[in-house]
mmCIF file of C-alpha atoms in Angstrom:
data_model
loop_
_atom_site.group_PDB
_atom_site.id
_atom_site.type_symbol
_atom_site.label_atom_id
_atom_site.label_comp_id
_atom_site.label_asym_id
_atom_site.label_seq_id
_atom_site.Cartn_x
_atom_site.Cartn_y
_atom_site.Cartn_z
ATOM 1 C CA UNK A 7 211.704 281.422 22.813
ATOM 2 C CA UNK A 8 208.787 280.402 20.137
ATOM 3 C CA UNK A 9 206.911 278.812 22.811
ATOM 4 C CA UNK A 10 203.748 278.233 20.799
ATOM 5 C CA UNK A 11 205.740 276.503 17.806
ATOM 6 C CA UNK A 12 208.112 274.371 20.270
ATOM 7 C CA UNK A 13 204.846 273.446 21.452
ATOM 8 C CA UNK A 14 203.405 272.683 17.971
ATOM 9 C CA UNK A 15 206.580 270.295 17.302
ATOM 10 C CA UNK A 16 206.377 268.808 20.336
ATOM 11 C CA UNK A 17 202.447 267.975 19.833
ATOM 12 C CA UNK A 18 203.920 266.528 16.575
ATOM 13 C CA UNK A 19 206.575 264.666 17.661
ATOM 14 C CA UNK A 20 204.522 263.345 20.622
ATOM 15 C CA UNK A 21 201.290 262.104 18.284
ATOM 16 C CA UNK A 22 203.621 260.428 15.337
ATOM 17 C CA UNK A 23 203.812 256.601 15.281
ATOM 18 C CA UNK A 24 207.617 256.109 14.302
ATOM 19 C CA UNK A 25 208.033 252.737 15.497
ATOM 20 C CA UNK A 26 212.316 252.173 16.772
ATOM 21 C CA UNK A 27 212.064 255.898 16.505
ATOM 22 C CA UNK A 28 209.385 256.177 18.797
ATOM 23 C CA UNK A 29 210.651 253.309 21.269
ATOM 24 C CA UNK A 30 214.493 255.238 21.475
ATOM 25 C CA UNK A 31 212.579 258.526 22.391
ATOM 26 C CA UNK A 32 210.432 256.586 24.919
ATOM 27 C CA UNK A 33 213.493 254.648 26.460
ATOM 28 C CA UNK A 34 215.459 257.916 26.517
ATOM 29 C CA UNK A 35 212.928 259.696 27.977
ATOM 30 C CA UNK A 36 212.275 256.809 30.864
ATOM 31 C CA UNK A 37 215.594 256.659 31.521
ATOM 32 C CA UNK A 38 216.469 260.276 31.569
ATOM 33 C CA UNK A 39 213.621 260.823 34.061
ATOM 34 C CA UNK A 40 213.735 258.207 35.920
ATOM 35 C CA UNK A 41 210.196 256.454 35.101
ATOM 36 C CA UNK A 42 208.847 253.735 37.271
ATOM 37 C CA UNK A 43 207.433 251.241 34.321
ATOM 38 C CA UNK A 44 206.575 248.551 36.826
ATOM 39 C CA UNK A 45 203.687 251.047 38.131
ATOM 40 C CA UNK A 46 201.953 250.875 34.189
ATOM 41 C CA UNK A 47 198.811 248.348 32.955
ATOM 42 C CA UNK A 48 201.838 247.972 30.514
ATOM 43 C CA UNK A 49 205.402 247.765 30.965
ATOM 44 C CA UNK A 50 206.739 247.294 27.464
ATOM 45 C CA UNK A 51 207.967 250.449 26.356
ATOM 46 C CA UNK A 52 208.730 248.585 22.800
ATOM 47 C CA UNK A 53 204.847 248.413 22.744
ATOM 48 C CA UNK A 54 203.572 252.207 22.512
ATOM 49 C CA UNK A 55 203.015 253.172 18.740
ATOM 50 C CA UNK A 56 203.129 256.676 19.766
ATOM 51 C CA UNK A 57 205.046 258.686 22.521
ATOM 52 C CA UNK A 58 201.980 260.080 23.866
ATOM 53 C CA UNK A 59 200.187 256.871 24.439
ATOM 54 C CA UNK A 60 203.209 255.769 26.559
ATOM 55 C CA UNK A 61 202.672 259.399 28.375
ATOM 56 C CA UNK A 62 198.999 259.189 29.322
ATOM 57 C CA UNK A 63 199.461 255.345 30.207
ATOM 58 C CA UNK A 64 197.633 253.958 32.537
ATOM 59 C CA UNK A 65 198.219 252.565 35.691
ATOM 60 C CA UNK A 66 198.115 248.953 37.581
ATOM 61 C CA UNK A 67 195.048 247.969 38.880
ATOM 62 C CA UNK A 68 195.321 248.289 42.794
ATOM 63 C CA UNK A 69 198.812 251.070 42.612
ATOM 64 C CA UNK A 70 196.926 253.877 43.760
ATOM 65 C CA UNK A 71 194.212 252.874 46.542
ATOM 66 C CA UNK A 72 191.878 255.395 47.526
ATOM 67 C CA UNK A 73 192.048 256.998 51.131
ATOM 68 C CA UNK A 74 189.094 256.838 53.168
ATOM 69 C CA UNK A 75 188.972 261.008 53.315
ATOM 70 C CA UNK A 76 186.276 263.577 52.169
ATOM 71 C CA UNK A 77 189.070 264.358 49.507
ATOM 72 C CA UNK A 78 191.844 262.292 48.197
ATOM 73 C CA UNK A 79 194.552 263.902 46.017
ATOM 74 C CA UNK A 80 193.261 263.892 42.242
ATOM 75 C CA UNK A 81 197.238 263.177 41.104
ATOM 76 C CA UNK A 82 200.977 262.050 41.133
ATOM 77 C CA UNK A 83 202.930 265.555 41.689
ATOM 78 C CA UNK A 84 204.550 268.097 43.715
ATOM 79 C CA UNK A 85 202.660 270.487 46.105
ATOM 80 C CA UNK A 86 203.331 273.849 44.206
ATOM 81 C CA UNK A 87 201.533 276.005 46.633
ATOM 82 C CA UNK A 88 198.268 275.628 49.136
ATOM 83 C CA UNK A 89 195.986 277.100 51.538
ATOM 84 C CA UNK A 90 193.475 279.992 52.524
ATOM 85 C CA UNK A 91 192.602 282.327 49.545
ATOM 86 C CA UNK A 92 193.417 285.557 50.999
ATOM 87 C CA UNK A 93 190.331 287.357 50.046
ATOM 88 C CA UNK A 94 190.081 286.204 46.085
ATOM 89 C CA UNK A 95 194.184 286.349 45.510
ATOM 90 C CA UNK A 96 195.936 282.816 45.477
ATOM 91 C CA UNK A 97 199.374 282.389 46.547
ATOM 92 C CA UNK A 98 201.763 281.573 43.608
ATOM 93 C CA UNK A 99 205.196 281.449 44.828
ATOM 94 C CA UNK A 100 207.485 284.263 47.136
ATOM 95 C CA UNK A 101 206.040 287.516 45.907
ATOM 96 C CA UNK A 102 203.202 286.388 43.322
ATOM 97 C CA UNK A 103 199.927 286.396 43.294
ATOM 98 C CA UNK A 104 196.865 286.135 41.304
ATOM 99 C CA UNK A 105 192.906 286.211 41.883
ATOM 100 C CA UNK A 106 190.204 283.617 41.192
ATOM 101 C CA UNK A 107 188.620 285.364 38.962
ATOM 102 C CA UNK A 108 192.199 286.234 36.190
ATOM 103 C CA UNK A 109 192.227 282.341 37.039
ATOM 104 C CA UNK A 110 188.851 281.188 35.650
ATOM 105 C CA UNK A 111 188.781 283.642 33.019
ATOM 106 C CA UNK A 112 187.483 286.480 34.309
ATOM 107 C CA UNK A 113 184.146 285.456 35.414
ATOM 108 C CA UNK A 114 183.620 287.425 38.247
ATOM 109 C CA UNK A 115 180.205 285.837 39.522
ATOM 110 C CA UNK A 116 181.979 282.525 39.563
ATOM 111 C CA UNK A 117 185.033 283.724 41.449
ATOM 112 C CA UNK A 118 182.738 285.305 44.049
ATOM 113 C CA UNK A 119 181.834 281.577 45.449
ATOM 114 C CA UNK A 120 185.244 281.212 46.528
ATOM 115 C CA UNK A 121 186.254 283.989 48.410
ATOM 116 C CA UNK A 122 188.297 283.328 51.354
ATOM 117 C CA UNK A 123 187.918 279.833 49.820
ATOM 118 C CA UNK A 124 190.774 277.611 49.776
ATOM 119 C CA UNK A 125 193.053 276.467 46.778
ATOM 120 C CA UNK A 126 196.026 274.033 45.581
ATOM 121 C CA UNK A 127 198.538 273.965 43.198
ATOM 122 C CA UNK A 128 200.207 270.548 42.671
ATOM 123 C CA UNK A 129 202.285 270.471 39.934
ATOM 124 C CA UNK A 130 203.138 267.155 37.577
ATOM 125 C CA UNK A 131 206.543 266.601 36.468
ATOM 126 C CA UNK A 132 207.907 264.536 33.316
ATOM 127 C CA UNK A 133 208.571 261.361 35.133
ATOM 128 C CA UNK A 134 204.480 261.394 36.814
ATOM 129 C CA UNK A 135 201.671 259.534 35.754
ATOM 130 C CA UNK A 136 199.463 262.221 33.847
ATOM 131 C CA UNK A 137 195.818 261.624 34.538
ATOM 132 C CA UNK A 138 194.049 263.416 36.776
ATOM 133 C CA UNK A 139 191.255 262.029 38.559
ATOM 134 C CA UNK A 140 188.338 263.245 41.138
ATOM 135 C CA UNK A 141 189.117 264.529 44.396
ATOM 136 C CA UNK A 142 185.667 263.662 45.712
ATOM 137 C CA UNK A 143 181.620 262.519 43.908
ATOM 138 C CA UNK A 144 180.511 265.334 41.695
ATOM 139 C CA UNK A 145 178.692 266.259 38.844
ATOM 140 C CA UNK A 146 180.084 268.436 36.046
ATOM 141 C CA UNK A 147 178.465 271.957 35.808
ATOM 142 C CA UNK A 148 180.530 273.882 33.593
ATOM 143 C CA UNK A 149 184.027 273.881 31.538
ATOM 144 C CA UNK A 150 185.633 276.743 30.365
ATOM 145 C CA UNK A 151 188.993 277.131 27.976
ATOM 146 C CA UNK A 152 190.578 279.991 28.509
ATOM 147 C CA UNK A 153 193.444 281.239 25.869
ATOM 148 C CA UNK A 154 196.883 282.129 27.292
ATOM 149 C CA UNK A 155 200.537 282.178 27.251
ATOM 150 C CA UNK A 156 202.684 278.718 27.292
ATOM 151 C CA UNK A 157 205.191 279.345 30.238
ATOM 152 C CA UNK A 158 207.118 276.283 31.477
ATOM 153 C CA UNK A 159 204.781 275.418 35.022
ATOM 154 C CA UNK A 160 208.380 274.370 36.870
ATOM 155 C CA UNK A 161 208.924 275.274 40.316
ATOM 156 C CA UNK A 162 211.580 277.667 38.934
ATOM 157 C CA UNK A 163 209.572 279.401 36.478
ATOM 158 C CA UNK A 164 206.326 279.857 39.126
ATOM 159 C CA UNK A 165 208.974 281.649 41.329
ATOM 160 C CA UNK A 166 209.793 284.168 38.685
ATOM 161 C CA UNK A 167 207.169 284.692 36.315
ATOM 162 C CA UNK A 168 204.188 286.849 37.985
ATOM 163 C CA UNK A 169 200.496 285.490 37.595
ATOM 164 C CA UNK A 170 201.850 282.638 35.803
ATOM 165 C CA UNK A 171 199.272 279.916 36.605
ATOM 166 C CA UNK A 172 196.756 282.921 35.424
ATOM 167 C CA UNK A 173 198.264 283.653 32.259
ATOM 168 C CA UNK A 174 198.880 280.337 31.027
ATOM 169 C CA UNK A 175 196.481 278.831 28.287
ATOM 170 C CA UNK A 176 194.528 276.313 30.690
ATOM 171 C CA UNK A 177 190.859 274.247 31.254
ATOM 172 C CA UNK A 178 188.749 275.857 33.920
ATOM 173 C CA UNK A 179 186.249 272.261 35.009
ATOM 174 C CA UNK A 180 183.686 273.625 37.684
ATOM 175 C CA UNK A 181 181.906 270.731 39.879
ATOM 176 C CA UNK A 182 178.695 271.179 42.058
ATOM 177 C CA UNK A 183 179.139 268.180 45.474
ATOM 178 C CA UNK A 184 175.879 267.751 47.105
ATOM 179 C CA UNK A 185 177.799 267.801 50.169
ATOM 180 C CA UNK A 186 180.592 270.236 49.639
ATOM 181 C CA UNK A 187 179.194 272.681 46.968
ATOM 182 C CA UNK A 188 181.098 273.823 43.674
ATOM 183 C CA UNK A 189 184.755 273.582 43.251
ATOM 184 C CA UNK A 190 187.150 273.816 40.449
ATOM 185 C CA UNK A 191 189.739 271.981 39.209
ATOM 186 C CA UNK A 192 191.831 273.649 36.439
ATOM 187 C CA UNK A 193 194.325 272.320 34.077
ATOM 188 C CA UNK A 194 196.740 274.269 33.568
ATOM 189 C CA UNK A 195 199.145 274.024 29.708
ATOM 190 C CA UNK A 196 202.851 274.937 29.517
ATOM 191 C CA UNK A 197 205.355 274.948 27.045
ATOM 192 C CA UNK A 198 205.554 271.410 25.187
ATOM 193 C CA UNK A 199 202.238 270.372 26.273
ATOM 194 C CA UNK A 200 200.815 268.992 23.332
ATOM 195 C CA UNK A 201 197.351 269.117 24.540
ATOM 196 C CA UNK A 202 194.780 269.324 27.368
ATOM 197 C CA UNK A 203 191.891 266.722 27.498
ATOM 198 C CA UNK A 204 189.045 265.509 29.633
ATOM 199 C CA UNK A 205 186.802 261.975 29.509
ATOM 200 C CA UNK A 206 183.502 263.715 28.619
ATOM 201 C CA UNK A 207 184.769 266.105 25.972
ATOM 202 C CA UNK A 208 187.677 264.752 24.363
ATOM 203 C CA UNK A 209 190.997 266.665 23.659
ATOM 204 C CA UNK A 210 190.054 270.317 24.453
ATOM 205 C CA UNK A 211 193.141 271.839 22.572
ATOM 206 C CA UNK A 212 194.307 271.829 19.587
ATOM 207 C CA UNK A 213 193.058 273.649 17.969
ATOM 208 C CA UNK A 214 194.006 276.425 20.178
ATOM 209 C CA UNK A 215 191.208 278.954 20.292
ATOM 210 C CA UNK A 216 191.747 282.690 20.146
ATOM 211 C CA UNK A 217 188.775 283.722 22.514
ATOM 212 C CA UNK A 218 187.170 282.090 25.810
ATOM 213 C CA UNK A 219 184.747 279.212 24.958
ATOM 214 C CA UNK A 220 182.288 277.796 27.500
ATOM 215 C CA UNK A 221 180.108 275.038 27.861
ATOM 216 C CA UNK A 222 177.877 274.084 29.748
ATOM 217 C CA UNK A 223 176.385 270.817 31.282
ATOM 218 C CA UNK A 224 172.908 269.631 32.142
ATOM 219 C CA UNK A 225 172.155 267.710 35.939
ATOM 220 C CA UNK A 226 173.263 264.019 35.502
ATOM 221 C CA UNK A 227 174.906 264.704 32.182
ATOM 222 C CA UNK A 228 178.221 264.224 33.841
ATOM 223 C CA UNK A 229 178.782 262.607 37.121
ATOM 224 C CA UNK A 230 182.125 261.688 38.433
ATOM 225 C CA UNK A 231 182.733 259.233 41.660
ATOM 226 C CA UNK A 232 185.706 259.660 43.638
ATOM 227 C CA UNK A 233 189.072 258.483 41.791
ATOM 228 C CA UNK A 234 187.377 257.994 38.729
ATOM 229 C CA UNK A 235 189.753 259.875 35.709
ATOM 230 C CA UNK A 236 188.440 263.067 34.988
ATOM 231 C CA UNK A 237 191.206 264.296 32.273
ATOM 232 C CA UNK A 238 194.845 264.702 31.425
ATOM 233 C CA UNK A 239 198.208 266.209 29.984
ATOM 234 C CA UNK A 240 199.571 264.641 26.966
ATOM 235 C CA UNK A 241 203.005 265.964 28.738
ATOM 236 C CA UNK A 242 203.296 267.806 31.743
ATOM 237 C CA UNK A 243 202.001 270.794 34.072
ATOM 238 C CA UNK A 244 199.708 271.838 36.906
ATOM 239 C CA UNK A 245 196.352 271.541 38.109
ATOM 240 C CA UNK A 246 194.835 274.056 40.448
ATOM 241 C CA UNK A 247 191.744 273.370 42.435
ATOM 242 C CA UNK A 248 189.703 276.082 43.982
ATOM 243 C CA UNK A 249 187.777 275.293 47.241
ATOM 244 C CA UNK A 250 184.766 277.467 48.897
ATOM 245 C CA UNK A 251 185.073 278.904 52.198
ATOM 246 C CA UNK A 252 185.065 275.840 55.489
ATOM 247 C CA UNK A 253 184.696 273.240 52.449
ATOM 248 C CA UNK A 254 188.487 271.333 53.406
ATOM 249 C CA UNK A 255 190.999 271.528 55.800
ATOM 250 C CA UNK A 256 193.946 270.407 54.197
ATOM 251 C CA UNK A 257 195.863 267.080 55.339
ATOM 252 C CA UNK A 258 198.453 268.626 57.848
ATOM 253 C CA UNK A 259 201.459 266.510 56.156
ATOM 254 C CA UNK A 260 201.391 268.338 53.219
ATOM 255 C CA UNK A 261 203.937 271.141 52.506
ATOM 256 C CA UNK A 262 204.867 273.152 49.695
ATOM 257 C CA UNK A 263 207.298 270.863 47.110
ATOM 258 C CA UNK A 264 206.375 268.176 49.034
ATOM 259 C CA UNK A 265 205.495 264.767 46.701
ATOM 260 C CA UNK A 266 202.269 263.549 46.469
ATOM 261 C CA UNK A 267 200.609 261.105 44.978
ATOM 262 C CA UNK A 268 196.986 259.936 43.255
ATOM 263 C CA UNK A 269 194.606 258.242 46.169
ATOM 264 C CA UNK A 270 196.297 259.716 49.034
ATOM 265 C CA UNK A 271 194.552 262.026 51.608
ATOM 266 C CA UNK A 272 194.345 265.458 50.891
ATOM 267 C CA UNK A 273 191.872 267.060 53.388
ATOM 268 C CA UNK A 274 188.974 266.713 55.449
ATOM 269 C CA UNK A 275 185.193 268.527 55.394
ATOM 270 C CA UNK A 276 185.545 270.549 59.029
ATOM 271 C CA UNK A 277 182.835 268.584 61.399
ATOM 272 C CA UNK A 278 181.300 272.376 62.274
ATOM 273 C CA UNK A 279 180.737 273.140 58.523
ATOM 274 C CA UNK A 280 177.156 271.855 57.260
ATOM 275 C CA UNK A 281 175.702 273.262 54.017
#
């Protein structure tokens, strides 16, 4: 398939204000998906000029309360995968893996500060809401777009396709916690997602770049608190976060596919683990 121009129509389709055009591909979608409208600040889906302001809508005040956890899960989704980095490989799906380092671009020196670290994959499907938001306080350090493939992110496809959430074009965000140290929370594209952005930057892609960029980001330039939105998918996919070594032991109720949503616990600092 023409991923990358599927993808280009989508983006399209997605940004054009076509008014009854606009509000039949919004009901279709809502009701083909099964979309829970009473959850948005708005309702009306005869209200959204475009389809992907009724994507990236925003929530009710008070619909997603935060846990009272070191680390609260950062979106609606699907546990893809989770756990112990087995030396710097994370687990994909039965018989894939990749490393930190294919998954951040190839840095190598950043990799290194989560070896034996600890990762997730939770992936967002059609009918989720699609912002992302902060697992914990932090300050931005670093944000890196890395140029890949378009892959569907689906629980079929990450069974099938090797490396996949490696090889995909995604957003590498790296955040220093006084308390916890660096982690990273990358967002990962597919096929059909129109484009990747974040608050402090903007929309990250398009364009689509043909090489690595990087920036960088001062003390105090960005600071994040706990919930606050940090980015999202004008249509679906996956964000994987990256963990270092005795920073969070994962809530024991999750499981992989099982559903999870924004606010809700998703691990603990171990007591014995002091920076």
């Amino acid at each position: 398939m023409p991923k990358q121009a599927i993808t280009n129509l989508a983006g399209r389709v997605a940004g054009h204000k076509g008014g009854s055009m606009t509000t039949n591909l919004i009901r279709w979608f809502v009701g083909k998906y099964g979309v829970d409208m009473s959850e948005a600040a708005n309702p009306d889906i005869a209200s959204y000029p475009s389809f992907n302001e009724f994507f990236t809508r925003p929530l009710r005040d008070g619909m997603r309360p935060l846990a009272a956890s070191d680390y609260v899960c950062p979106v609606d989704g699907a546990i893809s995968q989770f756990g112990d980095i087995d030396d710097h490989h994370i687990f994909q799906a039965k018989g894939h893996k990749f490393t930190t380092a294919e998954l951040v671009g190839g840095d190598q020196s950043l990799a290194a500060h989560f070896q034996h670290g600890h990762f997730a994959n939770v992936y967002l499907s059609p009918k989720d809401y699609h912002r992302i938001h902060m697992p914990c306080d932090a300050r931005l350090t670093r944000m890196i777009y890395v140029p890949g493939k378009l892959f569907s992110v689906n629980p079929t496809t990450a069974r099938g396709v090797p490396g996949l959430f490696a090889r995909n074009e995604r957003v590498v965000c790296v955040f220093e916690n006084d308390e916890f140290g660096p982690f990273v929370m990358t967002l990962v594209g597919a096929t059909i997602v129109g484009s990747m952005a974040t608050v402090w930057h903007g929309v990250v892609n398009p364009p689509r770049m043909p090489r690595i960029c990087d920036w960088n980001y001062e003390p105090g330039q960005v600071t994040l608190k706990k919930g606050e939105e940090m980015g999202r998918f004008l249509l679906g996919s996956t964000v994987v976060m990256l963990f270092q070594r005795g920073a969070i032991a994962f809530n024991p109720g999750w499981a992989p596919e099982g559903k999870v949503r924004l606010g809700e616990p998703m691990g603990e600092r171990p007591l014995n683990q002091a920076r």
